[in-house]
Amino acid sequence: MTASEHDAAPATSNISVRRGDPLVVIENVQKHYGDFQALSDIDLTVNRGEVVVVIGPSGSGKSTLCRTINRLETITSGTISVDGKELPKEGKSLAALRADVGMVFQSFNLFAHLTILDNVTIGPIKVKGMKRAEAEKLARELLDRVGVAHQADKLPAQLSGGQQQRVAIARALAMKPKVMLFDEPTSALDPEMINEVLDVMVGLAQDGMTMIVVTHEMGFARKAADRVVFMADGRIVEEAAPDEFFTNAKSDRAKDFLSKLITH
Ligand SMILES: Nc1ncnc2c1ncn2[C@@H]1O[C@H](COP(=O)(O)OP(=O)(O)O)[C@@H](O)[C@H]1O
Ligand SMILES: [Mg+2]
């Protein structure tokens, strides 16, 4: 199914309505740090155009999962493929894979000494060999899309946290990724800046971007997610459509987690 066919489909979130063909396929993945097993028996398929929210207590393996998907971490066993290609161990194909998988972290990780514009152009120029003029045109379009076009010549420190995180999203998009990973993108932000970042993410989801989003923002999950995946102790314990998960979680672990989330 293409993105445009998907656009014509009803906008209901329902896990039985999958959007496209499998884009990220994770099969029987185990991940150890030394003796400690951080991921156990992970099976997860994310289809093209799908938005999956990953939720779970601190230490449950959410960041590890994201980091294995773009190979910032190796896995102990199992397979992860992106768009039909199994993750390479290293070398040129790894750089290509990283370009396919955009990542936005909790801490914005912009290059402090580069302007906003240069933060967005550096990937396309250095990794993809794009001409500077073309990269700048693309960067300005993306900065406009995330609402910070007028900040292009500033340094990151001159921007608010919310603006910096939106630049980080633009920087990831500049590589034209097939899937975007977000690891608690709003957790380091002051409350008044959370929505400006979530709004950009909702827009991306509506435009058909495939997204894996670690967040505890239930409003985002309800608005944008097709599926919620709940992790605990390195395992996927439960998955469901957002409304189903938030109103009718099945496992005790998820119920316990949600009760704490709501009372704080
Ligand atoms: N580089 C590492 N070395 C050793 N243990 C790690 C490392 N990174 C994460 N862990 C451990 O793996 C578990 C999962 O961590 P993480 O994926 O960061 O969880 P989450 O993002 O859900 O909070 C935690 O117990 C954490 O201490
Ligand atoms: Mg984490």
PDB file of C-alpha atoms and ligand atoms in Angstrom:
ATOM      1  CA  MET A   1       0.000   0.000   0.000  1.00  0.00           C
ATOM      2  CA  THR A   2       1.375   3.432  -0.867  1.00  0.00           C
ATOM      3  CA  ALA A   3       1.228   6.480   1.385  1.00  0.00           C
ATOM      4  CA  SER A   4      -1.515   8.014  -0.745  1.00  0.00           C
ATOM      5  CA  GLU A   5      -3.656   4.884  -0.503  1.00  0.00           C
ATOM      6  CA  HIS A   6      -3.131   4.987   3.207  1.00  0.00           C
ATOM      7  CA  ASP A   7      -4.270   8.596   3.341  1.00  0.00           C
ATOM      8  CA  ALA A   8      -7.619   7.523   1.947  1.00  0.00           C
ATOM      9  CA  ALA A   9      -8.076   4.904   4.666  1.00  0.00           C
ATOM     10  CA  PRO A  10     -10.171   5.675   7.752  1.00  0.00           C
ATOM     11  CA  ALA A  11      -8.156   7.527  10.385  1.00  0.00           C
ATOM     12  CA  THR A  12      -8.978   5.074  13.132  1.00  0.00           C
ATOM     13  CA  SER A  13      -6.196   3.472  15.124  1.00  0.00           C
ATOM     14  CA  ASN A  14      -6.672  -0.234  14.977  1.00  0.00           C
ATOM     15  CA  ILE A  15      -3.919  -2.783  15.124  1.00  0.00           C
ATOM     16  CA  SER A  16      -5.757  -5.017  12.694  1.00  0.00           C
ATOM     17  CA  VAL A  17      -5.452  -2.252  10.079  1.00  0.00           C
ATOM     18  CA  ARG A  18      -1.768  -2.295   9.233  1.00  0.00           C
ATOM     19  CA  ARG A  19      -0.620   0.472   6.985  1.00  0.00           C
ATOM     20  CA  GLY A  20       1.877  -1.018   4.598  1.00  0.00           C
ATOM     21  CA  ASP A  21       4.445  -3.699   4.027  1.00  0.00           C
ATOM     22  CA  PRO A  22       6.936  -4.562   6.786  1.00  0.00           C
ATOM     23  CA  LEU A  23       9.675  -1.921   7.026  1.00  0.00           C
ATOM     24  CA  VAL A  24      11.445  -2.704  10.301  1.00  0.00           C
ATOM     25  CA  VAL A  25      11.466  -6.402  11.171  1.00  0.00           C
ATOM     26  CA  ILE A  26      12.954  -7.465  14.498  1.00  0.00           C
ATOM     27  CA  GLU A  27      13.081 -11.225  15.059  1.00  0.00           C
ATOM     28  CA  ASN A  28      14.050 -13.076  18.196  1.00  0.00           C
ATOM     29  CA  VAL A  29      16.520 -10.427  19.300  1.00  0.00           C
ATOM     30  CA  GLN A  30      18.592 -10.876  22.429  1.00  0.00           C
ATOM     31  CA  LYS A  31      20.964  -8.205  23.688  1.00  0.00           C
ATOM     32  CA  HIS A  32      23.424  -8.614  26.525  1.00  0.00           C
ATOM     33  CA  TYR A  33      25.652  -6.097  28.227  1.00  0.00           C
ATOM     34  CA  GLY A  34      28.180  -8.517  29.671  1.00  0.00           C
ATOM     35  CA  ASP A  35      26.153 -10.925  31.809  1.00  0.00           C
ATOM     36  CA  PHE A  36      23.147  -8.653  31.936  1.00  0.00           C
ATOM     37  CA  GLN A  37      20.385  -9.341  29.419  1.00  0.00           C
ATOM     38  CA  ALA A  38      18.899  -5.998  28.349  1.00  0.00           C
ATOM     39  CA  LEU A  39      16.615  -7.367  25.583  1.00  0.00           C
ATOM     40  CA  SER A  40      14.932 -10.781  25.612  1.00  0.00           C
ATOM     41  CA  ASP A  41      13.042 -12.469  22.768  1.00  0.00           C
ATOM     42  CA  ILE A  42      12.119  -9.248  21.010  1.00  0.00           C
ATOM     43  CA  ASP A  43       9.833  -9.737  18.004  1.00  0.00           C
ATOM     44  CA  LEU A  44       8.452  -6.580  16.490  1.00  0.00           C
ATOM     45  CA  THR A  45       7.425  -5.648  12.971  1.00  0.00           C
ATOM     46  CA  VAL A  46       6.765  -2.038  12.089  1.00  0.00           C
ATOM     47  CA  ASN A  47       5.033  -1.506   8.787  1.00  0.00           C
ATOM     48  CA  ARG A  48       5.656   1.322   6.376  1.00  0.00           C
ATOM     49  CA  GLY A  49       3.767   4.409   7.517  1.00  0.00           C
ATOM     50  CA  GLU A  50       3.041   2.965  10.922  1.00  0.00           C
ATOM     51  CA  VAL A  51       3.594   4.853  14.177  1.00  0.00           C
ATOM     52  CA  VAL A  52       4.538   2.673  17.133  1.00  0.00           C
ATOM     53  CA  VAL A  53       4.838   4.149  20.611  1.00  0.00           C
ATOM     54  CA  VAL A  54       7.099   2.246  23.005  1.00  0.00           C
ATOM     55  CA  ILE A  55       6.326   2.729  26.657  1.00  0.00           C
ATOM     56  CA  GLY A  56       7.608   1.142  29.849  1.00  0.00           C
ATOM     57  CA  PRO A  57       9.418   1.716  33.122  1.00  0.00           C
ATOM     58  CA  SER A  58      12.937   3.091  33.352  1.00  0.00           C
ATOM     59  CA  GLY A  59      15.489   0.372  32.608  1.00  0.00           C
ATOM     60  CA  SER A  60      13.051  -1.776  30.610  1.00  0.00           C
ATOM     61  CA  GLY A  61      15.212  -1.641  27.474  1.00  0.00           C
ATOM     62  CA  LYS A  62      13.481   1.029  25.401  1.00  0.00           C
ATOM     63  CA  SER A  63      16.643   2.991  24.596  1.00  0.00           C
ATOM     64  CA  THR A  64      18.563  -0.216  23.975  1.00  0.00           C
ATOM     65  CA  LEU A  65      15.912  -1.267  21.469  1.00  0.00           C
ATOM     66  CA  CYS A  66      16.196   2.056  19.613  1.00  0.00           C
ATOM     67  CA  ARG A  67      19.969   1.905  19.660  1.00  0.00           C
ATOM     68  CA  THR A  68      20.034  -1.602  18.199  1.00  0.00           C
ATOM     69  CA  ILE A  69      17.711  -0.563  15.367  1.00  0.00           C
ATOM     70  CA  ASN A  70      20.211   1.957  14.043  1.00  0.00           C
ATOM     71  CA  ARG A  71      23.179  -0.134  15.144  1.00  0.00           C
ATOM     72  CA  LEU A  72      24.546   2.191  17.799  1.00  0.00           C
ATOM     73  CA  GLU A  73      24.525  -1.117  19.708  1.00  0.00           C
ATOM     74  CA  THR A  74      25.158  -4.599  18.367  1.00  0.00           C
ATOM     75  CA  ILE A  75      22.785  -7.436  19.207  1.00  0.00           C
ATOM     76  CA  THR A  76      23.792 -10.758  20.750  1.00  0.00           C
ATOM     77  CA  SER A  77      21.531 -12.847  18.507  1.00  0.00           C
ATOM     78  CA  GLY A  78      18.472 -12.588  16.301  1.00  0.00           C
ATOM     79  CA  THR A  79      17.982 -10.378  13.267  1.00  0.00           C
ATOM     80  CA  ILE A  80      16.925  -6.825  12.558  1.00  0.00           C
ATOM     81  CA  SER A  81      16.188  -5.740   9.019  1.00  0.00           C
ATOM     82  CA  VAL A  82      15.201  -2.381   7.599  1.00  0.00           C
ATOM     83  CA  ASP A  83      13.361  -2.353   4.280  1.00  0.00           C
ATOM     84  CA  GLY A  84      14.347  -5.932   3.557  1.00  0.00           C
ATOM     85  CA  LYS A  85      18.043  -5.498   4.331  1.00  0.00           C
ATOM     86  CA  GLU A  86      19.511  -7.126   7.389  1.00  0.00           C
ATOM     87  CA  LEU A  87      21.624  -4.767   9.472  1.00  0.00           C
ATOM     88  CA  PRO A  88      25.244  -4.889   8.363  1.00  0.00           C
ATOM     89  CA  LYS A  89      27.935  -5.279  10.988  1.00  0.00           C
ATOM     90  CA  GLU A  90      30.120  -2.394   9.820  1.00  0.00           C
ATOM     91  CA  GLY A  91      31.541  -0.526   6.870  1.00  0.00           C
ATOM     92  CA  LYS A  92      29.951   1.517   4.122  1.00  0.00           C
ATOM     93  CA  SER A  93      26.650  -0.285   4.206  1.00  0.00           C
ATOM     94  CA  LEU A  94      26.371   0.620   7.875  1.00  0.00           C
ATOM     95  CA  ALA A  95      26.658   4.309   7.005  1.00  0.00           C
ATOM     96  CA  ALA A  96      23.925   3.810   4.409  1.00  0.00           C
ATOM     97  CA  LEU A  97      21.758   2.057   6.951  1.00  0.00           C
ATOM     98  CA  ARG A  98      22.229   4.839   9.467  1.00  0.00           C
ATOM     99  CA  ALA A  99      20.999   7.249   6.809  1.00  0.00           C
ATOM    100  CA  ASP A 100      17.855   5.110   6.448  1.00  0.00           C
ATOM    101  CA  VAL A 101      17.170   5.287  10.180  1.00  0.00           C
ATOM    102  CA  GLY A 102      16.835   8.798  11.616  1.00  0.00           C
ATOM    103  CA  MET A 103      17.206   9.193  15.341  1.00  0.00           C
ATOM    104  CA  VAL A 104      16.214  11.936  17.737  1.00  0.00           C
ATOM    105  CA  PHE A 105      17.491  11.685  21.308  1.00  0.00           C
ATOM    106  CA  GLN A 106      16.361  13.133  24.589  1.00  0.00           C
ATOM    107  CA  SER A 107      19.348  15.485  24.592  1.00  0.00           C
ATOM    108  CA  PHE A 108      19.322  17.296  21.298  1.00  0.00           C
ATOM    109  CA  ASN A 109      22.967  16.541  20.419  1.00  0.00           C
ATOM    110  CA  LEU A 110      23.338  19.423  17.972  1.00  0.00           C
ATOM    111  CA  PHE A 111      26.875  20.421  17.020  1.00  0.00           C
ATOM    112  CA  ALA A 112      27.440  23.396  19.333  1.00  0.00           C
ATOM    113  CA  HIS A 113      29.949  25.157  17.098  1.00  0.00           C
ATOM    114  CA  LEU A 114      27.876  24.917  13.907  1.00  0.00           C
ATOM    115  CA  THR A 115      25.002  27.182  12.909  1.00  0.00           C
ATOM    116  CA  ILE A 116      21.511  25.739  12.808  1.00  0.00           C
ATOM    117  CA  LEU A 117      21.691  25.649   9.009  1.00  0.00           C
ATOM    118  CA  ASP A 118      25.046  23.846   9.058  1.00  0.00           C
ATOM    119  CA  ASN A 119      23.761  21.339  11.601  1.00  0.00           C
ATOM    120  CA  VAL A 120      21.133  20.321   9.056  1.00  0.00           C
ATOM    121  CA  THR A 121      23.322  20.416   5.936  1.00  0.00           C
ATOM    122  CA  ILE A 122      26.340  18.558   7.312  1.00  0.00           C
ATOM    123  CA  GLY A 123      24.818  15.044   7.025  1.00  0.00           C
ATOM    124  CA  PRO A 124      23.588  15.389   3.430  1.00  0.00           C
ATOM    125  CA  ILE A 125      26.902  16.991   2.368  1.00  0.00           C
ATOM    126  CA  LYS A 126      29.309  14.674   4.200  1.00  0.00           C
ATOM    127  CA  VAL A 127      27.440  11.357   4.073  1.00  0.00           C
ATOM    128  CA  LYS A 128      25.391  11.694   0.905  1.00  0.00           C
ATOM    129  CA  GLY A 129      27.731  13.917  -1.111  1.00  0.00           C
ATOM    130  CA  MET A 130      24.991  16.459  -1.753  1.00  0.00           C
ATOM    131  CA  LYS A 131      26.026  19.816  -3.253  1.00  0.00           C
ATOM    132  CA  ARG A 132      26.024  22.631  -0.688  1.00  0.00           C
ATOM    133  CA  ALA A 133      23.408  24.718  -2.532  1.00  0.00           C
ATOM    134  CA  GLU A 134      21.053  21.753  -2.760  1.00  0.00           C
ATOM    135  CA  ALA A 135      21.652  20.831   0.894  1.00  0.00           C
ATOM    136  CA  GLU A 136      20.928  24.398   1.996  1.00  0.00           C
ATOM    137  CA  LYS A 137      17.711  24.505   0.007  1.00  0.00           C
ATOM    138  CA  LEU A 138      16.617  21.232   1.597  1.00  0.00           C
ATOM    139  CA  ALA A 139      17.685  22.417   5.068  1.00  0.00           C
ATOM    140  CA  ARG A 140      15.741  25.665   4.764  1.00  0.00           C
ATOM    141  CA  GLU A 141      12.630  23.759   3.676  1.00  0.00           C
ATOM    142  CA  LEU A 142      12.958  21.423   6.662  1.00  0.00           C
ATOM    143  CA  LEU A 143      13.674  24.233   9.132  1.00  0.00           C
ATOM    144  CA  ASP A 144      10.567  25.951   7.790  1.00  0.00           C
ATOM    145  CA  ARG A 145       8.580  22.755   8.235  1.00  0.00           C
ATOM    146  CA  VAL A 146       9.571  22.509  11.922  1.00  0.00           C
ATOM    147  CA  GLY A 147       8.989  26.233  12.447  1.00  0.00           C
ATOM    148  CA  VAL A 148      12.512  27.552  12.993  1.00  0.00           C
ATOM    149  CA  ALA A 149      13.413  28.882   9.539  1.00  0.00           C
ATOM    150  CA  HIS A 150      14.241  32.335  10.912  1.00  0.00           C
ATOM    151  CA  GLN A 151      16.863  30.842  13.294  1.00  0.00           C
ATOM    152  CA  ALA A 152      19.026  29.356  10.519  1.00  0.00           C
ATOM    153  CA  ASP A 153      22.098  31.517  11.146  1.00  0.00           C
ATOM    154  CA  LYS A 154      22.150  31.182  14.942  1.00  0.00           C
ATOM    155  CA  LEU A 155      24.115  28.771  17.078  1.00  0.00           C
ATOM    156  CA  PRO A 156      22.257  26.033  19.011  1.00  0.00           C
ATOM    157  CA  ALA A 157      22.864  27.714  22.397  1.00  0.00           C
ATOM    158  CA  GLN A 158      20.899  30.743  21.195  1.00  0.00           C
ATOM    159  CA  LEU A 159      17.743  28.628  20.769  1.00  0.00           C
ATOM    160  CA  SER A 160      15.307  27.297  23.345  1.00  0.00           C
ATOM    161  CA  GLY A 161      15.263  23.575  24.102  1.00  0.00           C
ATOM    162  CA  GLY A 162      12.070  23.111  22.113  1.00  0.00           C
ATOM    163  CA  GLN A 163      13.570  24.899  19.132  1.00  0.00           C
ATOM    164  CA  GLN A 164      16.771  22.843  19.372  1.00  0.00           C
ATOM    165  CA  GLN A 165      14.805  19.621  19.428  1.00  0.00           C
ATOM    166  CA  ARG A 166      12.860  20.713  16.346  1.00  0.00           C
ATOM    167  CA  VAL A 167      16.201  21.399  14.630  1.00  0.00           C
ATOM    168  CA  ALA A 168      17.311  17.896  15.640  1.00  0.00           C
ATOM    169  CA  ILE A 169      14.201  16.534  13.908  1.00  0.00           C
ATOM    170  CA  ALA A 170      14.973  18.591  10.786  1.00  0.00           C
ATOM    171  CA  ARG A 171      18.550  17.335  10.854  1.00  0.00           C
ATOM    172  CA  ALA A 172      17.389  13.718  10.959  1.00  0.00           C
ATOM    173  CA  LEU A 173      14.853  14.323   8.170  1.00  0.00           C
ATOM    174  CA  ALA A 174      17.555  15.853   5.957  1.00  0.00           C
ATOM    175  CA  MET A 175      18.991  12.364   5.486  1.00  0.00           C
ATOM    176  CA  LYS A 176      15.633  11.280   4.012  1.00  0.00           C
ATOM    177  CA  PRO A 177      15.287   8.361   6.437  1.00  0.00           C
ATOM    178  CA  LYS A 178      12.856   5.522   5.861  1.00  0.00           C
ATOM    179  CA  VAL A 179      12.039   5.360   9.552  1.00  0.00           C
ATOM    180  CA  MET A 180      12.439   7.827  12.398  1.00  0.00           C
ATOM    181  CA  LEU A 181      13.274   6.750  15.941  1.00  0.00           C
ATOM    182  CA  PHE A 182      12.530   9.096  18.812  1.00  0.00           C
ATOM    183  CA  ASP A 183      13.905   8.272  22.258  1.00  0.00           C
ATOM    184  CA  GLU A 184      12.019  10.346  24.852  1.00  0.00           C
ATOM    185  CA  PRO A 185      12.299  13.456  22.667  1.00  0.00           C
ATOM    186  CA  THR A 186      10.429  15.706  25.095  1.00  0.00           C
ATOM    187  CA  SER A 187      11.731  14.402  28.423  1.00  0.00           C
ATOM    188  CA  ALA A 188      14.449  17.047  28.760  1.00  0.00           C
ATOM    189  CA  LEU A 189      12.160  19.936  27.818  1.00  0.00           C
ATOM    190  CA  ASP A 190      10.450  22.504  29.973  1.00  0.00           C
ATOM    191  CA  PRO A 191       6.701  21.769  29.992  1.00  0.00           C
ATOM    192  CA  GLU A 192       5.757  24.747  27.834  1.00  0.00           C
ATOM    193  CA  MET A 193       7.989  23.461  25.030  1.00  0.00           C
ATOM    194  CA  ILE A 194       6.733  19.902  24.898  1.00  0.00           C
ATOM    195  CA  ASN A 195       3.777  20.553  22.645  1.00  0.00           C
ATOM    196  CA  GLU A 196       5.724  22.432  19.980  1.00  0.00           C
ATOM    197  CA  VAL A 197       7.866  19.309  19.529  1.00  0.00           C
ATOM    198  CA  LEU A 198       4.961  16.861  19.732  1.00  0.00           C
ATOM    199  CA  ASP A 199       3.048  18.921  17.149  1.00  0.00           C
ATOM    200  CA  VAL A 200       5.920  18.513  14.683  1.00  0.00           C
ATOM    201  CA  MET A 201       5.912  14.768  15.361  1.00  0.00           C
ATOM    202  CA  VAL A 202       2.143  14.513  14.879  1.00  0.00           C
ATOM    203  CA  GLY A 203       2.585  16.326  11.551  1.00  0.00           C
ATOM    204  CA  LEU A 204       5.244  13.843  10.490  1.00  0.00           C
ATOM    205  CA  ALA A 205       2.989  10.944  11.428  1.00  0.00           C
ATOM    206  CA  GLN A 206       0.138  12.448   9.416  1.00  0.00           C
ATOM    207  CA  ASP A 207       2.472  12.801   6.441  1.00  0.00           C
ATOM    208  CA  GLY A 208       3.018   9.036   6.532  1.00  0.00           C
ATOM    209  CA  MET A 209       6.472   8.814   8.158  1.00  0.00           C
ATOM    210  CA  THR A 210       7.200   5.451   9.755  1.00  0.00           C
ATOM    211  CA  MET A 211       7.985   6.196  13.392  1.00  0.00           C
ATOM    212  CA  ILE A 212       9.080   4.365  16.520  1.00  0.00           C
ATOM    213  CA  VAL A 213       8.605   6.707  19.449  1.00  0.00           C
ATOM    214  CA  VAL A 214       9.661   6.090  23.034  1.00  0.00           C
ATOM    215  CA  THR A 215       7.528   8.472  25.054  1.00  0.00           C
ATOM    216  CA  HIS A 216       5.255   8.652  28.061  1.00  0.00           C
ATOM    217  CA  GLU A 217       3.163  11.345  26.422  1.00  0.00           C
ATOM    218  CA  MET A 218      -0.175   9.616  26.292  1.00  0.00           C
ATOM    219  CA  GLY A 219      -1.758  12.485  24.377  1.00  0.00           C
ATOM    220  CA  PHE A 220       0.724  11.905  21.561  1.00  0.00           C
ATOM    221  CA  ALA A 221       0.114   8.164  21.647  1.00  0.00           C
ATOM    222  CA  ARG A 222      -3.641   8.623  21.434  1.00  0.00           C
ATOM    223  CA  LYS A 223      -3.378  11.193  18.656  1.00  0.00           C
ATOM    224  CA  ALA A 224      -0.698   9.646  16.476  1.00  0.00           C
ATOM    225  CA  ALA A 225       0.076   6.037  17.359  1.00  0.00           C
ATOM    226  CA  ASP A 226      -1.262   2.996  15.562  1.00  0.00           C
ATOM    227  CA  ARG A 227       0.087   0.736  18.273  1.00  0.00           C
ATOM    228  CA  VAL A 228       1.461   0.962  21.770  1.00  0.00           C
ATOM    229  CA  VAL A 229       4.159  -1.529  22.732  1.00  0.00           C
ATOM    230  CA  PHE A 230       4.697  -1.949  26.461  1.00  0.00           C
ATOM    231  CA  MET A 231       8.119  -3.171  27.631  1.00  0.00           C
ATOM    232  CA  ALA A 232       9.273  -4.397  31.031  1.00  0.00           C
ATOM    233  CA  ASP A 233      12.507  -6.157  31.994  1.00  0.00           C
ATOM    234  CA  GLY A 234      13.780  -6.204  28.418  1.00  0.00           C
ATOM    235  CA  ARG A 235      10.673  -7.893  27.030  1.00  0.00           C
ATOM    236  CA  ILE A 236       7.642  -6.820  25.065  1.00  0.00           C
ATOM    237  CA  VAL A 237       4.920  -7.618  27.582  1.00  0.00           C
ATOM    238  CA  GLU A 238       1.905  -6.312  25.761  1.00  0.00           C
ATOM    239  CA  GLU A 239       0.887  -4.452  22.622  1.00  0.00           C
ATOM    240  CA  ALA A 240      -2.410  -2.898  21.642  1.00  0.00           C
ATOM    241  CA  ALA A 241      -4.042   0.049  19.926  1.00  0.00           C
ATOM    242  CA  PRO A 242      -3.607   3.163  22.118  1.00  0.00           C
ATOM    243  CA  ASP A 243      -7.201   3.462  23.322  1.00  0.00           C
ATOM    244  CA  GLU A 244      -7.282  -0.224  24.166  1.00  0.00           C
ATOM    245  CA  PHE A 245      -3.950  -0.071  25.968  1.00  0.00           C
ATOM    246  CA  PHE A 246      -4.675   3.040  28.020  1.00  0.00           C
ATOM    247  CA  THR A 247      -8.183   2.023  29.051  1.00  0.00           C
ATOM    248  CA  ASN A 248      -7.880  -1.733  29.207  1.00  0.00           C
ATOM    249  CA  ALA A 249      -4.289  -2.861  29.748  1.00  0.00           C
ATOM    250  CA  LYS A 250      -4.108  -6.608  30.229  1.00  0.00           C
ATOM    251  CA  SER A 251      -0.904  -7.298  32.132  1.00  0.00           C
ATOM    252  CA  ASP A 252      -0.315  -6.421  35.777  1.00  0.00           C
ATOM    253  CA  ARG A 253       2.976  -4.777  34.833  1.00  0.00           C
ATOM    254  CA  ALA A 254       1.265  -2.414  32.423  1.00  0.00           C
ATOM    255  CA  LYS A 255      -1.607  -1.665  34.801  1.00  0.00           C
ATOM    256  CA  ASP A 256       0.860  -0.876  37.558  1.00  0.00           C
ATOM    257  CA  PHE A 257       2.929   1.336  35.258  1.00  0.00           C
ATOM    258  CA  LEU A 258      -0.115   3.236  33.994  1.00  0.00           C
ATOM    259  CA  SER A 259      -1.467   3.823  37.488  1.00  0.00           C
ATOM    260  CA  LYS A 260       1.806   5.514  38.440  1.00  0.00           C
ATOM    261  CA  LEU A 261       1.896   7.530  35.236  1.00  0.00           C
ATOM    262  CA  ILE A 262      -1.569   8.924  35.827  1.00  0.00           C
ATOM    263  CA  THR A 263      -1.122   9.835  39.476  1.00  0.00           C
ATOM    264  CA  HIS A 264       2.038  11.890  38.893  1.00  0.00           C
TER     265      HIS A 264
HETATM  266  N1  LIG B   1      26.009   0.457  27.941  1.00  0.00           N
HETATM  267  C1  LIG B   1      25.436  -0.282  28.903  1.00  0.00           C
HETATM  268  N2  LIG B   1      26.150  -1.135  29.661  1.00  0.00           N
HETATM  269  C2  LIG B   1      25.566  -1.883  30.612  1.00  0.00           C
HETATM  270  N3  LIG B   1      24.246  -1.867  30.887  1.00  0.00           N
HETATM  271  C3  LIG B   1      23.475  -1.022  30.188  1.00  0.00           C
HETATM  272  C4  LIG B   1      24.022  -0.193  29.156  1.00  0.00           C
HETATM  273  N4  LIG B   1      23.012   0.529  28.622  1.00  0.00           N
HETATM  274  C5  LIG B   1      21.895   0.163  29.271  1.00  0.00           C
HETATM  275  N5  LIG B   1      22.165  -0.768  30.217  1.00  0.00           N
HETATM  276  C6  LIG B   1      21.209  -1.425  31.104  1.00  0.00           C
HETATM  277  O1  LIG B   1      20.210  -2.026  30.285  1.00  0.00           O
HETATM  278  C7  LIG B   1      18.925  -1.859  30.872  1.00  0.00           C
HETATM  279  C8  LIG B   1      18.030  -1.174  29.886  1.00  0.00           C
HETATM  280  O2  LIG B   1      18.462   0.157  29.720  1.00  0.00           O
HETATM  281  P1  LIG B   1      17.752   1.152  28.729  1.00  0.00           P
HETATM  282  O3  LIG B   1      17.614   0.510  27.400  1.00  0.00           O
HETATM  283  O4  LIG B   1      18.477   2.442  28.798  1.00  0.00           O
HETATM  284  O5  LIG B   1      16.299   1.285  29.393  1.00  0.00           O
HETATM  285  P2  LIG B   1      15.184   2.392  29.239  1.00  0.00           P
HETATM  286  O6  LIG B   1      15.528   3.226  28.044  1.00  0.00           O
HETATM  287  O7  LIG B   1      13.910   1.639  29.090  1.00  0.00           O
HETATM  288  O8  LIG B   1      15.197   3.195  30.499  1.00  0.00           O
HETATM  289  C9  LIG B   1      19.129  -1.076  32.157  1.00  0.00           C
HETATM  290  O9  LIG B   1      19.178  -1.992  33.234  1.00  0.00           O
HETATM  291  C10 LIG B   1      20.460  -0.409  31.960  1.00  0.00           C
HETATM  292  O10 LIG B   1      21.119  -0.207  33.190  1.00  0.00           O
HETATM  293 MG    MG B   2      15.808   5.256  27.837  1.00  0.00          MG
END
